CSV table of C-alpha atoms and ligand atoms in Angstrom, one decimal:
chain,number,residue,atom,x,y,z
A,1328,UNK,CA,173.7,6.1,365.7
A,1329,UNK,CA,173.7,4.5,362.6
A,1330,UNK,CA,175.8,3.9,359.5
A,1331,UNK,CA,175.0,3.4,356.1
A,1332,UNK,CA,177.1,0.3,354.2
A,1333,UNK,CA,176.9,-1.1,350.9
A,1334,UNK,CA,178.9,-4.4,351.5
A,1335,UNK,CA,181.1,-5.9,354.0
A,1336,UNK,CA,183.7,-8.6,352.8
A,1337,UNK,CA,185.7,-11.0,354.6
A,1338,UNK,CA,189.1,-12.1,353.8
A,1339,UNK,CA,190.4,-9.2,351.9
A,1340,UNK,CA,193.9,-9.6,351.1
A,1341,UNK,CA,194.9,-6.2,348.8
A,1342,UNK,CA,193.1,-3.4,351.1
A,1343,UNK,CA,196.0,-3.7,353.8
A,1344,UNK,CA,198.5,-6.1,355.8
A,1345,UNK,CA,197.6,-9.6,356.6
A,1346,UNK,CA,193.6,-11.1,356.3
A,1347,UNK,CA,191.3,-8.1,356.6
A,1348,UNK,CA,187.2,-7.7,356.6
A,1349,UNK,CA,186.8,-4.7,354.8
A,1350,UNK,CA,183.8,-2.4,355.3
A,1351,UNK,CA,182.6,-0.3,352.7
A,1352,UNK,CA,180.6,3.2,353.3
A,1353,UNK,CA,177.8,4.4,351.1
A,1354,UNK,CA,178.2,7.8,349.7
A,1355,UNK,CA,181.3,9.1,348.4
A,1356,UNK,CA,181.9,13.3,346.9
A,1357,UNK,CA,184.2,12.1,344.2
A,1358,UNK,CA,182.6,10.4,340.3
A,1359,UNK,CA,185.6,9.4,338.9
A,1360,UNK,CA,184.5,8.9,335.7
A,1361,UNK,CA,186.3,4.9,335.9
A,1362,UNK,CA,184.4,4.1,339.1
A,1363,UNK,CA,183.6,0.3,339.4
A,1364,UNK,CA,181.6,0.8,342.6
A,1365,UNK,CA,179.0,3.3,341.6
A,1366,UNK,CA,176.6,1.6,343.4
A,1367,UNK,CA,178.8,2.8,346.1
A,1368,UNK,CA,178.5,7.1,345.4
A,1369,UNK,CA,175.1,7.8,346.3
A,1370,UNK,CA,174.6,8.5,350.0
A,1371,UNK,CA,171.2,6.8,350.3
A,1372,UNK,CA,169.7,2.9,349.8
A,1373,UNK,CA,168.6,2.7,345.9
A,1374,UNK,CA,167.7,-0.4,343.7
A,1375,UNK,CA,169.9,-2.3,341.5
A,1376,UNK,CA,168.3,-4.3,338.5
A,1377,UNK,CA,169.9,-7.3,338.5
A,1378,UNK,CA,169.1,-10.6,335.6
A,1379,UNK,CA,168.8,-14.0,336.1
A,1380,UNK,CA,168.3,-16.6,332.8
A,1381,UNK,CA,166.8,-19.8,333.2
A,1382,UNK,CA,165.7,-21.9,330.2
A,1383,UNK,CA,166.1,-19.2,327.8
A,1384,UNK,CA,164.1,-16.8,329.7
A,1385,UNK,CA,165.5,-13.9,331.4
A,1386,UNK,CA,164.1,-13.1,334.9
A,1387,UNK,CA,164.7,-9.4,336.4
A,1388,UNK,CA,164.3,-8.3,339.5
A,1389,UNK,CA,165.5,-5.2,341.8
A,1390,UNK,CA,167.9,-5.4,344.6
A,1391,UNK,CA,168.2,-3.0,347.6
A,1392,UNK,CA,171.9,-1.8,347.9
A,1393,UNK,CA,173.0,0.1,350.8
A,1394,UNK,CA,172.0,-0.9,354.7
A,1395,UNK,CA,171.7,1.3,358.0
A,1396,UNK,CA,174.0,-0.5,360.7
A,1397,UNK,CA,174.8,0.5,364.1
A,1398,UNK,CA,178.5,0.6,365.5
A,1399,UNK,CA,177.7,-2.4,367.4
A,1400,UNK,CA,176.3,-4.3,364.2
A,1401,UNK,CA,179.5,-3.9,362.4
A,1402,UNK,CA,181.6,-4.2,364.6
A,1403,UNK,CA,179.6,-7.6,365.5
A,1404,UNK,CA,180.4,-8.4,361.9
A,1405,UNK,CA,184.5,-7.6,362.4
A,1406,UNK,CA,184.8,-9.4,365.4
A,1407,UNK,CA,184.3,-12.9,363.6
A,1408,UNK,CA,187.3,-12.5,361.5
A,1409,UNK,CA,189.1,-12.1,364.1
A,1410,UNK,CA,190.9,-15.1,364.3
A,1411,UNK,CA,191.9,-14.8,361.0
A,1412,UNK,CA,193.2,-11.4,361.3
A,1413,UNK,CA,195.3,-12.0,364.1
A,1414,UNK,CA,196.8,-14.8,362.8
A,1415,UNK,CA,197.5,-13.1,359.9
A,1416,UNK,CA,198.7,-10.0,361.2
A,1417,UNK,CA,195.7,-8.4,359.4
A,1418,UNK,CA,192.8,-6.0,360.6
A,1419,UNK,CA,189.7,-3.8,359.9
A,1420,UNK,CA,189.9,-1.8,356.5
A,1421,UNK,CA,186.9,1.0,356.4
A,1422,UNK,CA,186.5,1.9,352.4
A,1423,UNK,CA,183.7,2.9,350.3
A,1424,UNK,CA,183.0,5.0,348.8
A,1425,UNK,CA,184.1,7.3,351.3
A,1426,UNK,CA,184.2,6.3,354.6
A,1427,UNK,CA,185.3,10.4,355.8
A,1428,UNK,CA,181.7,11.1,354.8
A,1429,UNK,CA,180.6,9.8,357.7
A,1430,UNK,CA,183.3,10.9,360.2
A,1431,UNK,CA,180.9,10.5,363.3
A,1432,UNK,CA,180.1,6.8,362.6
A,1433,UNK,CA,183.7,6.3,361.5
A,1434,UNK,CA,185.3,7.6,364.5
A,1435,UNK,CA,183.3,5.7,366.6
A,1436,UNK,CA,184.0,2.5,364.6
A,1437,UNK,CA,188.0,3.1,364.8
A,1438,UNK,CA,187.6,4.0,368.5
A,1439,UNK,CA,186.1,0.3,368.8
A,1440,UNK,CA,188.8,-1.4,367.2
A,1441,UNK,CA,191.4,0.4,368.8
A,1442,UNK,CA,189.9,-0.8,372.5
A,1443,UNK,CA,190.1,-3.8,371.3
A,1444,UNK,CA,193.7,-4.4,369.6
A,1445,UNK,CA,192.6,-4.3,365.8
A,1446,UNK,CA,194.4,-2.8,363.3
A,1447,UNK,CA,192.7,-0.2,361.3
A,1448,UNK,CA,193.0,1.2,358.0
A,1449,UNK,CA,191.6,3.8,356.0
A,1450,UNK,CA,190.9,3.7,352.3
A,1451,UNK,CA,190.1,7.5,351.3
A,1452,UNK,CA,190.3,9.6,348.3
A,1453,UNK,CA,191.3,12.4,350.3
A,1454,UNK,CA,188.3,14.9,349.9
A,1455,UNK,CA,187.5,15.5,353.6
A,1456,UNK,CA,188.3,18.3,355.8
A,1457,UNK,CA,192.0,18.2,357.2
A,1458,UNK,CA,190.0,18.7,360.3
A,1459,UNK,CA,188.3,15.3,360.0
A,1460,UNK,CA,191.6,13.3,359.1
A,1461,UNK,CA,193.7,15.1,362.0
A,1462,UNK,CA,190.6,13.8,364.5
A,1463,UNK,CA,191.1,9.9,363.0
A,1464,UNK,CA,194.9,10.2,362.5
A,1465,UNK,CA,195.6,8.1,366.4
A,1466,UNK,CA,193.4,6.0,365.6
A,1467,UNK,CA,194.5,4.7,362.2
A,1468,UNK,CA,197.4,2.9,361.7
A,1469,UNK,CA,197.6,2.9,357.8
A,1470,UNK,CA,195.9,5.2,355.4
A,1471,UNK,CA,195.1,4.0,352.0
A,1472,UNK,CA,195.0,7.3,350.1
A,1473,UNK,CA,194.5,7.3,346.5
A,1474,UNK,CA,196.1,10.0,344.2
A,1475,UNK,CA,194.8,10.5,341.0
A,1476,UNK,CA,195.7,13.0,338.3
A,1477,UNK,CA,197.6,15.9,339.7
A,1478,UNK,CA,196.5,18.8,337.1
A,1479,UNK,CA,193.6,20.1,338.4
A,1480,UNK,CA,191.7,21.1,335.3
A,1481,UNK,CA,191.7,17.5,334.4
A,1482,UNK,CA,191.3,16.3,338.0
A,1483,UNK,CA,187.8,18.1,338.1
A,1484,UNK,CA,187.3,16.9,334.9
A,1485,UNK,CA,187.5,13.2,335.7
A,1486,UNK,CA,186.2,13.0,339.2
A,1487,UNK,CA,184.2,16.1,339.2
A,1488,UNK,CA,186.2,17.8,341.8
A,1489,UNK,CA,189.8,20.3,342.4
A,1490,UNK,CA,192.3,17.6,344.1
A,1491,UNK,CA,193.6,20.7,345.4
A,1492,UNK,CA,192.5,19.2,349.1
A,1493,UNK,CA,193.3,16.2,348.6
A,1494,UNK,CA,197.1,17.3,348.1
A,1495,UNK,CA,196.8,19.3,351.3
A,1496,UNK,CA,195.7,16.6,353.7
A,1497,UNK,CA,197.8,14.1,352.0
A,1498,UNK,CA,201.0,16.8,352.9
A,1499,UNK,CA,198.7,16.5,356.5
A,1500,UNK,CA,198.7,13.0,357.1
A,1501,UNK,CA,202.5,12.7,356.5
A,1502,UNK,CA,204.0,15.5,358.1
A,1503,UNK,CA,201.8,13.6,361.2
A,1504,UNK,CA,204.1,10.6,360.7
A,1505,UNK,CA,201.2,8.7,359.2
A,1506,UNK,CA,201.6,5.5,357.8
A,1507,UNK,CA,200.4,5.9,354.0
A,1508,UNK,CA,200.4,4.0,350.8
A,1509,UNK,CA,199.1,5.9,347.7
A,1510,UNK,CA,196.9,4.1,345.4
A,1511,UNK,CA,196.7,5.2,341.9
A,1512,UNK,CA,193.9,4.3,340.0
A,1513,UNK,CA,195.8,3.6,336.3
A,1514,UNK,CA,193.2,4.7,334.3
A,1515,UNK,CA,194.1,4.6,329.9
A,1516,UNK,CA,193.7,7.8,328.8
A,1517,UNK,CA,192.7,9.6,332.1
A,1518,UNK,CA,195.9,9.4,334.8
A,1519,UNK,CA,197.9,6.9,332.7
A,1520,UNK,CA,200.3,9.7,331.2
A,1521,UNK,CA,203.8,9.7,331.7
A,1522,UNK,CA,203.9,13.8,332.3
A,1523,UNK,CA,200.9,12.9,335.1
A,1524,UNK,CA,203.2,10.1,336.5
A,1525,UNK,CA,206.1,12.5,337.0
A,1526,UNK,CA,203.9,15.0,338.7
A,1527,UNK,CA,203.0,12.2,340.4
A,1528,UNK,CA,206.3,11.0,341.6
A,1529,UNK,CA,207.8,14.7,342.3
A,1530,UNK,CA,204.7,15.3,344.9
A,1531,UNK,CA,205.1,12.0,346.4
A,1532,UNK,CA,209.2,12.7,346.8
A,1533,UNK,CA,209.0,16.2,348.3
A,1534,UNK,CA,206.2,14.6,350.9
A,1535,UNK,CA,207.3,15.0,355.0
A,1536,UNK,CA,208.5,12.1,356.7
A,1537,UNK,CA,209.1,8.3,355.2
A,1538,UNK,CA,208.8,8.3,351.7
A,1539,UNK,CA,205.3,6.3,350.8
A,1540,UNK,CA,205.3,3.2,348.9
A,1541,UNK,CA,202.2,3.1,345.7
A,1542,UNK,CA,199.8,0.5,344.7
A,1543,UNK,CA,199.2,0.7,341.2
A,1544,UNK,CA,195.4,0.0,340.2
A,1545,UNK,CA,195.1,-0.9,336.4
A,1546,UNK,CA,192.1,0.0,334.9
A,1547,UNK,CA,189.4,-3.3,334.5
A,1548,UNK,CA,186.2,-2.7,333.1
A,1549,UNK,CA,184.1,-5.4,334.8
A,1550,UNK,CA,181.7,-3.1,336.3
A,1551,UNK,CA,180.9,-1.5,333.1
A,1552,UNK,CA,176.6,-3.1,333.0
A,1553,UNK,CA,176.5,-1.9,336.8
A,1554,UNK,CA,175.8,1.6,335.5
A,1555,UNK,CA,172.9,0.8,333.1
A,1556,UNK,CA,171.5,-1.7,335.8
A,1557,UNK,CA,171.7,1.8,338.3
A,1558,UNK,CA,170.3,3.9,335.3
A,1559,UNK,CA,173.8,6.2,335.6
A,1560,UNK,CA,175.9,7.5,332.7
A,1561,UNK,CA,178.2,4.9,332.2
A,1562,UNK,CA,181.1,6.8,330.2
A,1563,UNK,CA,183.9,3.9,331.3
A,1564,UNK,CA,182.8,2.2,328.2
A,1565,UNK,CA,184.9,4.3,326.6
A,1566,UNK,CA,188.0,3.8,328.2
A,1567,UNK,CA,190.9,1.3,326.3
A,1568,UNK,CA,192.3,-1.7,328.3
A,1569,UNK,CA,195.2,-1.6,329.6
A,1570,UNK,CA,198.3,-1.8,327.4
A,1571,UNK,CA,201.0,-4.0,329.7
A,1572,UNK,CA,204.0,-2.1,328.3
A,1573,UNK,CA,202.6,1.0,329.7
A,1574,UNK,CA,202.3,-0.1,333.1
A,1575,UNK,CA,205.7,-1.5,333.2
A,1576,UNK,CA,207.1,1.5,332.1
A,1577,UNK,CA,204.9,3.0,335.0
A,1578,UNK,CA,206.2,0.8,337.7
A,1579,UNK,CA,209.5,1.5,336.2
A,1580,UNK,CA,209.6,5.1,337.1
A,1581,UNK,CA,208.2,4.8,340.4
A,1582,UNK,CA,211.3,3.0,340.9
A,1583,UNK,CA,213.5,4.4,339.6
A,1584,UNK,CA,213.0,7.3,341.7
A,1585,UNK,CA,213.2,5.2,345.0
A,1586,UNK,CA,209.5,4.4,345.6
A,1587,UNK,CA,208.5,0.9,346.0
A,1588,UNK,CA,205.3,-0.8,344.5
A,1589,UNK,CA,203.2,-2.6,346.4
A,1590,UNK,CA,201.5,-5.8,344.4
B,2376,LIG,S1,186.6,7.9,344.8
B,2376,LIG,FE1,186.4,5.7,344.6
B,2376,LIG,S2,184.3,5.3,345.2
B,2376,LIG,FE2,184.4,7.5,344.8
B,2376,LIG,S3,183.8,7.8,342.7
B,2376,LIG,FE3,186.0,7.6,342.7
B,2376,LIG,S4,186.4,5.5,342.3
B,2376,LIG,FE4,184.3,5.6,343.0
């Protein structure tokens, strides 16, 4: 059987606890309209355009993105960090993209770890069957689970589909005793709201078990020439920086209300 992955980094430090090597699936059923992996959404190996400029002239050339691995290949690939995992109390993070959309080759993957005493996390936007998460739940220690706007008129709006599931496994996951953090994408304009925030927080609160803590994500737009370079609509050039005060404000309210932030 094999996987398809767009990258593989080592020494993660913000996708989890302790040094991880985070694996990233190709293919993913959300476009959030901020995306800075879009090279990441497509479920199939595609070209990237990339530039070089040497002595004034500028040099193109296409890149392939996206590689067919076997369970054995990556897990070849986790097993050199391991030192530095362990050490640091660290572990395997599986992101994308969307790693649920390819549950077999995921399963398979935590399975490994599991036999072999690494800790595993799971970096999902939630749009999955509750099926598929309730088949990976033993074998994932910490779910990274990313809320995003919480009316669904505008949720379909900005990632093209209803977060209804995505509520409904999340309410899945915890009432399973899951270990979860929530990641929310802090988008200007798009989630950033203070009425979307309070949704937000009110969900979060009335959640089964041990209350989650979040990880803010402010908004960068350093992927912003990736989407002409992939020939994609590239609407994040329309989104404002972040304004600081805003954020604060953010992270105050999350507070406030007895859930801690995660730098
Ligand atoms: S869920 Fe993540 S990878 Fe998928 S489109 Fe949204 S930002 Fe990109």
């Amino acid at each position: 059987m094999k996987g398809l992955i767009f990258d593989i980094r080592r020494f993660t430090i913000h996708d989890g606890p302790g040094i991880r090597t985070t694996i990233f699936f190709k293919g993913c059923p959300l476009r959030c309209i901020w995306c800075h992996n879009p090279e990441s959404q497509r479920p199939e190996i595609e070209a990237i355009e990339t530039e070089t400029r040497l002595d004034g002239r500028e040099f193109k050339k296409k890149l392939s993105v996206g590689q067919l691995m076997t369970v054995e290949e990556v897990f070849k690939e986790i097993k050199k960090d391991r030192i530095f995992s362990e050490e640091s109390h660290g572990g395997v993070t599986f992101s994308g993209g969307e790693p649920m959309m390819q549950i077999v080759f995921l399963k398979n993957l935590l399975e490994r770890c599991v036999a072999e005493g690494i800790h595993t996390t799971v970096d999902t936007c939630g749009y999955a069957t509750p099926e598929n998460y309730t088949d990976i739940a033993a074998q994932t220690n910490l779910f990274l689970y990313d809320l995003k706007q919480m009316d669904d008129q505008l949720h379909r709006k900005i990632t093209g589909k209803s977060n209804a599931i995505i509520l409904d496994n999340l309410k899945t996951l915890a009432s399973l005793g899951k270990e979860i953090v929530i990641r929310f994408p802090f988008i200007p304009g798009l989630t950033s709201g203070t009425e979307n925030v309070k949704a937000m927080i009110q969900f979060i609160k009335k959640l089964p078990g041990d209350l989650p803590s979040v990880q803010i994500l402010p908004y960068h737009s350093l992927a912003n020439n990736k989407y002409e370079r992939l020939q994609m609509l590239n609407e994040i050039r329309n989104i404002p920086e972040v304004d600081q005060e805003d954020l604060l404000r953010t992270q105050k309210l999350f507070r406030k209300a007895g859930i801690s932030i995660l730098s």
